[in-house]
Amino acid sequence: MPFNAIHRWYEFVYRHFAVLFWPVFAVTFIVAFLQLKDQSYLQNDLAPRGIVSLELGPSRTADSYIVQYWRRDSVNRTAADPCQGIPLTINRLRRARTDVYADFLFILLYTSLGILIITGLQSRIGKAGTFLSNILLVLAVIAGVCDIIENFGLLRFIQDGIDGTARAGSFAAGLTRIMAMTKMGILGFLFLVYLPYTLVMKDGGLQWLSAYIRAKTLQLFRYRVIILSVVAFTLP
């Protein structure tokens, strides 16, 4: 991307940050909530973290065990009714496949959200278009690409479980694990290290928090008589 186009991008996002950020954030939150809601169907002794256990499976054998367990276990315990004689059933492999398909949308959303946050925040602290800012944007994209590759690996194992085949090999298991760990590492760095550090140390977060606490303390002091009267009135 040409130099001028990069700066125009930073300027555009900075000027329209709220309009761009909140709709993407809202949709991302909804999709994430729906995906987490489905994880209860996929959690068991072999996969205590649901689909994440399959992502981080240490070997082809471990991934195959998880998939075969999902294939055999068809009881829907989350909707079980002890008063009914016949338990409700669920196809866990098809549910897992649907979740992975939905994850492609989630990847697009959280990558876009990360790009918007990085672009807006770097512009806010006067670092728009710098080498570090562009590297951070590239990291967000790399995380999304790793997640896409990881999903294709998951789909191979899940499809093997549905078809009763064993086409996915050790390479697919290893690549899926590496992509999952790389994605988690990048996202962990961006949202647990970069974001707090930039907000607090670079964007005046501590000064804002200090001023906010001081203002609220003064406000409480001004209304101390009213507050104490209300508290005394509500006491038994």
Coordinates of C-alpha atoms in Angstrom, one line a residue, residues 51 54-55 63 67 96-97 99-105 107 143-161 167-169 171-177 179-180 183:
I51 CA -13.2 -27.2 20.4
L54 CA -9.1 -30.3 19.6
E55 CA -7.2 -27.2 18.4
D63 CA -7.3 -35.4 18.1
V67 CA -13.5 -36.7 17.5
A96 CA -18.7 -28.8 15.9
R97 CA -18.5 -28.4 12.1
D99 CA -19.2 -23.9 14.9
V100 CA -16.0 -24.0 12.8
Y101 CA -17.9 -22.6 9.8
A102 CA -19.2 -19.8 12.0
D103 CA -15.7 -19.2 13.3
F104 CA -14.7 -18.0 9.8
L105 CA -17.1 -15.1 10.3
I107 CA -12.2 -14.4 12.4
A143 CA -3.5 -14.0 13.7
G144 CA -6.5 -14.2 11.5
V145 CA -4.6 -16.2 8.8
C146 CA -3.4 -18.6 11.4
D147 CA -6.9 -19.1 12.6
I148 CA -8.2 -19.8 9.1
I149 CA -5.5 -22.4 8.6
E150 CA -6.3 -23.9 12.0
N151 CA -10.0 -24.2 11.1
F152 CA -9.2 -26.1 7.9
G153 CA -7.3 -28.6 10.1
L154 CA -10.2 -28.9 12.5
L155 CA -12.6 -29.5 9.6
R156 CA -10.4 -32.4 8.3
F157 CA -10.6 -34.2 11.7
I158 CA -14.3 -33.5 12.2
Q159 CA -15.1 -34.7 8.7
D160 CA -13.1 -37.9 9.3
G161 CA -15.3 -38.5 12.4
R167 CA -7.5 -39.1 6.2
A168 CA -6.2 -36.4 8.5
G169 CA -2.6 -37.3 9.5
F171 CA 1.0 -33.2 9.7
A172 CA -2.6 -31.8 9.9
A173 CA -2.6 -32.3 13.7
G174 CA 0.8 -30.6 14.1
L175 CA 0.0 -27.7 11.8
T176 CA -3.4 -27.1 13.5
R177 CA -1.7 -27.0 16.9
M179 CA -1.4 -22.3 14.1
A180 CA -3.6 -22.3 17.2
K183 CA -2.8 -17.2 17.0

